[in-house]
Short mmCIF file of N, CA and C in Angstrom, two decimals:
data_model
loop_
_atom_site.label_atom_id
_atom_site.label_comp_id
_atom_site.label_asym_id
_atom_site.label_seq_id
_atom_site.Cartn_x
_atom_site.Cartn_y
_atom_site.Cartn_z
N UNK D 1454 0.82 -1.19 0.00
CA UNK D 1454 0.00 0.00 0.00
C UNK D 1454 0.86 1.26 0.00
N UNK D 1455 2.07 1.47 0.55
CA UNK D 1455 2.84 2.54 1.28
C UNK D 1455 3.58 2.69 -0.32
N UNK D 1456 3.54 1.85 -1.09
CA UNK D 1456 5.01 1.64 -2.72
C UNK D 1456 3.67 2.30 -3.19
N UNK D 1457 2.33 1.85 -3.49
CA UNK D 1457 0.92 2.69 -4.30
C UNK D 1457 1.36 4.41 -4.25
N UNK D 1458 1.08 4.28 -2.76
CA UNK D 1458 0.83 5.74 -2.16
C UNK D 1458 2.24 6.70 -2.94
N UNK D 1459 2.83 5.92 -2.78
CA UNK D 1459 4.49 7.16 -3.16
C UNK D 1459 4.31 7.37 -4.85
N UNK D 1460 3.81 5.71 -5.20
CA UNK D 1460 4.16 5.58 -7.00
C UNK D 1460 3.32 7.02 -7.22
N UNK D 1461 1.51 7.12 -7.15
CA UNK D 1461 0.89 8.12 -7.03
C UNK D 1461 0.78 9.79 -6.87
N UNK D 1462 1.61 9.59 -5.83
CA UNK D 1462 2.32 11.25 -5.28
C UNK D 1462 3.43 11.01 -6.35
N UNK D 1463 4.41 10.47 -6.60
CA UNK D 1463 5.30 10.85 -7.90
C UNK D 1463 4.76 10.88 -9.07
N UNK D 1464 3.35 10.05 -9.77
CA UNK D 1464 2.67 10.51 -10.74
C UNK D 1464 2.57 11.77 -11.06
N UNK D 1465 2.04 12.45 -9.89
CA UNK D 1465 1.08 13.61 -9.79
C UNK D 1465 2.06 14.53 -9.84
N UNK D 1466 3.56 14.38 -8.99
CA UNK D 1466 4.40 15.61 -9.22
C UNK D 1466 4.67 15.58 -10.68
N UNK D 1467 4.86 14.32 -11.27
CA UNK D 1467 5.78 14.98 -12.27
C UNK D 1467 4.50 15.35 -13.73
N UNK D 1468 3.37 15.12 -13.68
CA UNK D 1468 2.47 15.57 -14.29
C UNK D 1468 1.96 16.95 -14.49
N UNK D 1469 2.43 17.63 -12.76
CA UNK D 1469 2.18 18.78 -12.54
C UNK D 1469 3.78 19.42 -13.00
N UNK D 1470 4.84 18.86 -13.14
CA UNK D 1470 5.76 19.72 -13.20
C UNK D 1470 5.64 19.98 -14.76
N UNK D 1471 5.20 19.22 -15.54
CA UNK D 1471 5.49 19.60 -17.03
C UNK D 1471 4.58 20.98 -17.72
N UNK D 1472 3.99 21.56 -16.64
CA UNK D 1472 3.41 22.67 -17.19
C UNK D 1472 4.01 23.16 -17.54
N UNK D 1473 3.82 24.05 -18.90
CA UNK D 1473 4.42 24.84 -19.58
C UNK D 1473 3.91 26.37 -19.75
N UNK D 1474 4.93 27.58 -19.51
CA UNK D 1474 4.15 28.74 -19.38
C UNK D 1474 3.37 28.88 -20.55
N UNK D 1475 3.71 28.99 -21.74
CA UNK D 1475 3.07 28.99 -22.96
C UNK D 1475 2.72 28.20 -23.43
N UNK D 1476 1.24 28.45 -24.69
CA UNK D 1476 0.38 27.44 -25.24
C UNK D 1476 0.88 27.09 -26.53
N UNK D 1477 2.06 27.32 -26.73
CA UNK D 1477 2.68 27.08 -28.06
C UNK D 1477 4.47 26.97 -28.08
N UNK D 1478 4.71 26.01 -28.98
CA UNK D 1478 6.21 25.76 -28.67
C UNK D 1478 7.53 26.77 -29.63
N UNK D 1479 6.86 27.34 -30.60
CA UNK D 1479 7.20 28.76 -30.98
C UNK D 1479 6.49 29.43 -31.29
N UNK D 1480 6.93 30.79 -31.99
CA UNK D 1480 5.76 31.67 -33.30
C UNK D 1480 6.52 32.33 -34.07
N UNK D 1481 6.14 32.03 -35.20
CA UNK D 1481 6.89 32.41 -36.59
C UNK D 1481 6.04 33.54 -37.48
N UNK D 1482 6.92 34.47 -37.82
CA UNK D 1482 6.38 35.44 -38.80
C UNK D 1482 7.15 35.34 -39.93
N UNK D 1483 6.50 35.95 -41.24
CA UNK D 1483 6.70 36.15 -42.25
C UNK D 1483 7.89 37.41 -41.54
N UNK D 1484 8.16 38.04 -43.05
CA UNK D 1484 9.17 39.00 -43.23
C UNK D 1484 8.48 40.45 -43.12
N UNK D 1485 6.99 40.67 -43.57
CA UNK D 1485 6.21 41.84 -43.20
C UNK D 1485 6.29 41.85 -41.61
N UNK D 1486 6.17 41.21 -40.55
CA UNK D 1486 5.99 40.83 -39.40
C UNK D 1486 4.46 41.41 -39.30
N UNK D 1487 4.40 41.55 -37.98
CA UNK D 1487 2.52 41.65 -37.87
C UNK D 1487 1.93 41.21 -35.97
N UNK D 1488 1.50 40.94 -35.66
CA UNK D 1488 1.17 40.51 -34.05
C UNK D 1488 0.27 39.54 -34.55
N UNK D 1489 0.95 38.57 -33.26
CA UNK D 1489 0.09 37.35 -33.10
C UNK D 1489 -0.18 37.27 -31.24
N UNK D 1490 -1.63 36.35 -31.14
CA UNK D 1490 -2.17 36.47 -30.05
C UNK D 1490 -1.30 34.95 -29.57
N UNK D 1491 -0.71 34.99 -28.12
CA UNK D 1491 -0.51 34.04 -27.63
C UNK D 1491 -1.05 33.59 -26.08
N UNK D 1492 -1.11 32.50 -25.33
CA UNK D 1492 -1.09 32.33 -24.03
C UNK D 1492 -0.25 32.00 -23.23
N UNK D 1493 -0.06 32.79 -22.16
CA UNK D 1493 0.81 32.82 -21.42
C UNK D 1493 0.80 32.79 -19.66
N UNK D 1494 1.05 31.43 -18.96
CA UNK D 1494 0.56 31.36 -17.72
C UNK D 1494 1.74 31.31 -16.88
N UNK D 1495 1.86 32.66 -16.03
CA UNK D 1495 3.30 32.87 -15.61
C UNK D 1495 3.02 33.74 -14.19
N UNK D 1496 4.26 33.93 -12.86
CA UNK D 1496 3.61 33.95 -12.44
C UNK D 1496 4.34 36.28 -12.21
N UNK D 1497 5.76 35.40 -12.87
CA UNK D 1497 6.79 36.73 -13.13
C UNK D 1497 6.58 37.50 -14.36
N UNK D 1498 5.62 37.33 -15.11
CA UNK D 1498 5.64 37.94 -17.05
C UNK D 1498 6.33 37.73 -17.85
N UNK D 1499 6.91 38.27 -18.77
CA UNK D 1499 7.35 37.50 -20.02
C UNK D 1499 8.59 38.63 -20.25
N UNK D 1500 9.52 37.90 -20.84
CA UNK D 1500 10.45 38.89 -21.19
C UNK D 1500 11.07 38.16 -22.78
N UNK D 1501 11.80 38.60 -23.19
CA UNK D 1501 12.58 38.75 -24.59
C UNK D 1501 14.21 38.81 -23.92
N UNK D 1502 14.77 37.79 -24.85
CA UNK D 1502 16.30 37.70 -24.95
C UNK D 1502 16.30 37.43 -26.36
N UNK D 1503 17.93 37.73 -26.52
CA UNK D 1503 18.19 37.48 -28.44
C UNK D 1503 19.35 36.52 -28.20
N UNK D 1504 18.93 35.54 -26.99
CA UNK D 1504 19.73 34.39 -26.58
C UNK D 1504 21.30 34.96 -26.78
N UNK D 1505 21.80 36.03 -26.33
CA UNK D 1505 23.07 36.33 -25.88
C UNK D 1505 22.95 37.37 -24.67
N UNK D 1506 21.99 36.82 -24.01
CA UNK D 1506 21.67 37.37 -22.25
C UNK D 1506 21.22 38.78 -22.73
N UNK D 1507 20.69 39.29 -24.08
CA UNK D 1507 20.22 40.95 -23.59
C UNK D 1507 18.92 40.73 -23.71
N UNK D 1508 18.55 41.60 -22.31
CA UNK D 1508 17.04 41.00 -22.47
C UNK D 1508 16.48 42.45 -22.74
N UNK D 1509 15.19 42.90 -23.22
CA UNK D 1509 14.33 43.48 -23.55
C UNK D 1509 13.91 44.27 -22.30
N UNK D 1510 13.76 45.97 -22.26
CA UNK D 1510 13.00 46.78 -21.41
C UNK D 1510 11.31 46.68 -21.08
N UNK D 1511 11.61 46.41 -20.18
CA UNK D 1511 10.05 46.27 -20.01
C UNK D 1511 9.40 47.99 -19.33
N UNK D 1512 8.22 47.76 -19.36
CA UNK D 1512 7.17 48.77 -18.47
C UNK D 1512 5.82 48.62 -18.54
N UNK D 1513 5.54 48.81 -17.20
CA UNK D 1513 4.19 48.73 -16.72
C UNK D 1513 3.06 49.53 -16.89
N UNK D 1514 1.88 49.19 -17.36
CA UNK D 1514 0.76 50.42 -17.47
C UNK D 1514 -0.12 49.94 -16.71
N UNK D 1515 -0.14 50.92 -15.67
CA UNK D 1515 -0.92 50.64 -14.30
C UNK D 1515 -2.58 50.85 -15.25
N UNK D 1516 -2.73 51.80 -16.11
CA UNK D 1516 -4.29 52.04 -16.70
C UNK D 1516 -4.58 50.71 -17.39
N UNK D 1517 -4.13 50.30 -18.04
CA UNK D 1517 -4.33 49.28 -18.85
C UNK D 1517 -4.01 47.67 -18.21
N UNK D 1518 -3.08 47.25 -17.30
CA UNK D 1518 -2.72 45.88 -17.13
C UNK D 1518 -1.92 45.23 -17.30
N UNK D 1519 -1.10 46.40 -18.55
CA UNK D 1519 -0.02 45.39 -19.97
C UNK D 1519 1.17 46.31 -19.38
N UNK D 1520 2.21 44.66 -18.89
CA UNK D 1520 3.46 45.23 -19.31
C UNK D 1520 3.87 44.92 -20.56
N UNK D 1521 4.39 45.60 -21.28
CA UNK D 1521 5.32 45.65 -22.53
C UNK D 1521 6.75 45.61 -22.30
N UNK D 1522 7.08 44.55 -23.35
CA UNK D 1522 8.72 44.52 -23.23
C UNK D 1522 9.21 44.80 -24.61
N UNK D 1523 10.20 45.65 -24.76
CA UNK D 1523 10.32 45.57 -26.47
C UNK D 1523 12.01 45.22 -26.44
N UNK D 1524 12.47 44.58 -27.83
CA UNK D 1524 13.55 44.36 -27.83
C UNK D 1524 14.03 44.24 -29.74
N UNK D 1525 14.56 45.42 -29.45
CA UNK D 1525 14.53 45.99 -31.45
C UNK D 1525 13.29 45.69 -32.34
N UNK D 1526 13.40 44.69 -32.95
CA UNK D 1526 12.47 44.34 -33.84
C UNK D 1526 11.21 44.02 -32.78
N UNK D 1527 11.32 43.28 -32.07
CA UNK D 1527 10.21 42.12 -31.28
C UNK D 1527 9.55 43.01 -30.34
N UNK D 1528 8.47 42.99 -29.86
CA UNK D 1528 7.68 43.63 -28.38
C UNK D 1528 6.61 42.75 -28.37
N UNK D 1529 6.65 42.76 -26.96
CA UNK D 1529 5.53 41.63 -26.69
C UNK D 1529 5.01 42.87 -25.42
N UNK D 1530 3.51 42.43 -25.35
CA UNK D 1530 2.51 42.60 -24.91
C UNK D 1530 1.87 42.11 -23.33
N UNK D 1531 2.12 41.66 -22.38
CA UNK D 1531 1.64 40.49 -21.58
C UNK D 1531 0.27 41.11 -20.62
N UNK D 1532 -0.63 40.65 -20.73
CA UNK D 1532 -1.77 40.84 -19.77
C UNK D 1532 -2.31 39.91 -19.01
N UNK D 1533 -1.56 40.07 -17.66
CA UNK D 1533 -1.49 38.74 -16.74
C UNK D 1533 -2.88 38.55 -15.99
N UNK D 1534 -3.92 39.55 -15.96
CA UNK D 1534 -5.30 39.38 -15.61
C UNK D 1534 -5.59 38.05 -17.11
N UNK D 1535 -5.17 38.09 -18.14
CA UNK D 1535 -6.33 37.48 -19.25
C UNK D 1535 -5.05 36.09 -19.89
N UNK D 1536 -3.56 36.41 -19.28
CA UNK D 1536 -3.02 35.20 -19.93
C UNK D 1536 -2.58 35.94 -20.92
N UNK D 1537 -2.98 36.58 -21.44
CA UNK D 1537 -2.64 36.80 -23.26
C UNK D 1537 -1.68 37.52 -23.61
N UNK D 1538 -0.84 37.26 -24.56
CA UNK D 1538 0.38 37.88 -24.97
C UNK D 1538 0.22 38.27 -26.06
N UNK D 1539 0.53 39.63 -26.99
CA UNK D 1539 0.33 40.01 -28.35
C UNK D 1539 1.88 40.18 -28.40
N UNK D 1540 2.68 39.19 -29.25
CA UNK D 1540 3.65 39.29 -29.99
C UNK D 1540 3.87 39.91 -31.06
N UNK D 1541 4.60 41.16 -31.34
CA UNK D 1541 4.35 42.13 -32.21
C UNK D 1541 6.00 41.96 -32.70
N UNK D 1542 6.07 42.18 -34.31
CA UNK D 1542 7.29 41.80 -35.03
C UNK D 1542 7.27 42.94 -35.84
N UNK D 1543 8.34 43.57 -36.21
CA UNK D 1543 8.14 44.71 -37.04
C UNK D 1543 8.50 44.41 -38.33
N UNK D 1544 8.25 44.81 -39.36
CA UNK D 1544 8.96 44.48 -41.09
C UNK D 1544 10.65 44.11 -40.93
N UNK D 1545 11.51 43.14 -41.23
CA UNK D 1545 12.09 42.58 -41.47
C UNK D 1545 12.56 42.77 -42.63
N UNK D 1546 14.05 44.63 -42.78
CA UNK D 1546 14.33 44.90 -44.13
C UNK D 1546 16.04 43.94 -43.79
N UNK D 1547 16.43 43.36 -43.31
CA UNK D 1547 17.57 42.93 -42.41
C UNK D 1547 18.18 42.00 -43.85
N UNK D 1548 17.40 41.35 -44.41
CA UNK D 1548 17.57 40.42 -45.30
C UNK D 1548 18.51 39.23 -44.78
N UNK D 1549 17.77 38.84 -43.14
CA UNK D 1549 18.35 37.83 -42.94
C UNK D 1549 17.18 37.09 -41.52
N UNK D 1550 17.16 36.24 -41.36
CA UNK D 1550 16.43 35.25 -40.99
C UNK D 1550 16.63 35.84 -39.39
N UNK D 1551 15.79 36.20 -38.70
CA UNK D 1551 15.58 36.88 -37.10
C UNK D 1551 15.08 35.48 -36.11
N UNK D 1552 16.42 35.86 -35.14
CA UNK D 1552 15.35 34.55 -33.96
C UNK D 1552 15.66 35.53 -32.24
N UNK D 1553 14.61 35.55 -31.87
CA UNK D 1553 14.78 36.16 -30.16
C UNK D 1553 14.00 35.54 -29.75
N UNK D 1554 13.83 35.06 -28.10
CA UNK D 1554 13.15 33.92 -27.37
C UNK D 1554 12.07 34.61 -26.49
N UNK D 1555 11.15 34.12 -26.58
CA UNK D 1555 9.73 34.48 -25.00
C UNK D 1555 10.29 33.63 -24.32
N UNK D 1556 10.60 34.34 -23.35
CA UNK D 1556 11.00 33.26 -21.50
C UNK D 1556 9.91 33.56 -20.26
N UNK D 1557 9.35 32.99 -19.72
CA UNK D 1557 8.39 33.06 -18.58
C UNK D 1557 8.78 32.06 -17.78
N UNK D 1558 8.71 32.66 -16.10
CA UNK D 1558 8.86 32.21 -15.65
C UNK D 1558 7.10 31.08 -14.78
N UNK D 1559 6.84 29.77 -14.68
CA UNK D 1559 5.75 29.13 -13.99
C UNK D 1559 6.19 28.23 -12.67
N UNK D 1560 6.05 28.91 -11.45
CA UNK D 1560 7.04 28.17 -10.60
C UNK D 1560 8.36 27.80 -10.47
N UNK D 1561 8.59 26.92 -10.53
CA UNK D 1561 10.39 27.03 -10.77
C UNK D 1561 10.67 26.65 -11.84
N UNK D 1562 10.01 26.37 -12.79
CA UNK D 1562 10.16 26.10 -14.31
C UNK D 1562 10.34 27.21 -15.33
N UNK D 1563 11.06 27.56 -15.73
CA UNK D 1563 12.21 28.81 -16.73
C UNK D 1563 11.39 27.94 -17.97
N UNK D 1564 10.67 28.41 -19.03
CA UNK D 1564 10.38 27.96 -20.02
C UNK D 1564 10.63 29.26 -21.04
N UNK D 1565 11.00 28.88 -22.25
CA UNK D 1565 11.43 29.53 -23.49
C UNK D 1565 11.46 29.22 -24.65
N UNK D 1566 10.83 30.06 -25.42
CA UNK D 1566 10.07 29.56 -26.72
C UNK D 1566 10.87 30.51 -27.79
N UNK D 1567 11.23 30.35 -29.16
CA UNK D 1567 11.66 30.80 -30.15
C UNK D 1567 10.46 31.69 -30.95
N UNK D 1568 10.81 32.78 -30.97
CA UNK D 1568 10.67 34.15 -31.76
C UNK D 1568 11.04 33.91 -33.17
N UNK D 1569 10.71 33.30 -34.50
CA UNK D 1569 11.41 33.33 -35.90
C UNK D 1569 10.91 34.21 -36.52
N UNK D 1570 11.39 35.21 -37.29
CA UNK D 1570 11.10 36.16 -38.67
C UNK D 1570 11.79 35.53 -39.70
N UNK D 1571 11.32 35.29 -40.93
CA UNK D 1571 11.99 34.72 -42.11
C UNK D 1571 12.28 36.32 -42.64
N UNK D 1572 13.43 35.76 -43.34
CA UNK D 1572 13.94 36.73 -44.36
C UNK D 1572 13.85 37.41 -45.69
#
């Protein structure tokens, strides 16, 4: 009974640990770029790196809900009352293929998703 009880409680942790902050495992834009709606369940908000540790300025709008983080091309959106993230990409004159990461933090789980603009 006592080997049930543990197998069970280790089910359940590691079922619960695989949450993932986001509802998607990247998001890709064309070269016009454009905003896309994402979900995002976090408990710190969302930030932007261009995966060489610079991360993106954020700020808060106490009227609205939304912190915004922008980081050159990329700004994201996060509205932690509704989950929702508007990933916003700007035109892509670079003539080269763009990648920067969404990182959120969900408990002690660091999750990070790829940002692509084609070229």
């Amino acid at each position: 009974m006592k080997n049930k009880i543990i197998a069970i409680a280790l089910a359940i942790f590691a079922l619960s640990s695989c949450q993932k902050a986001f509802n998607v495992s990247s998001v890709r834009f064309s070269k016009e770029g454009g905003t896309q709606t994402i979900e995002a369940v976090t408990y710190d908000g969302v930030s932007i790196n261009d995966g060489n540790a610079n991360y993106g300025k954020s700020e808060y709008d106490e009227t609205t809900g939304l912190t915004k983080t922008t980081l050159d091309w990329l700004s994201v959106e996060y509205n932690r009352a509704t989950n929702e993230c508007n990933v916003i990409a700007s035109k892509n004159d670079s003539g080269k293929k763009r990648t920067y990461y969404l990182e959120a933090m969900y408990g002690d789980l660091k999750t990070s998703i790829p940002v692509i603009q084609d070229k």
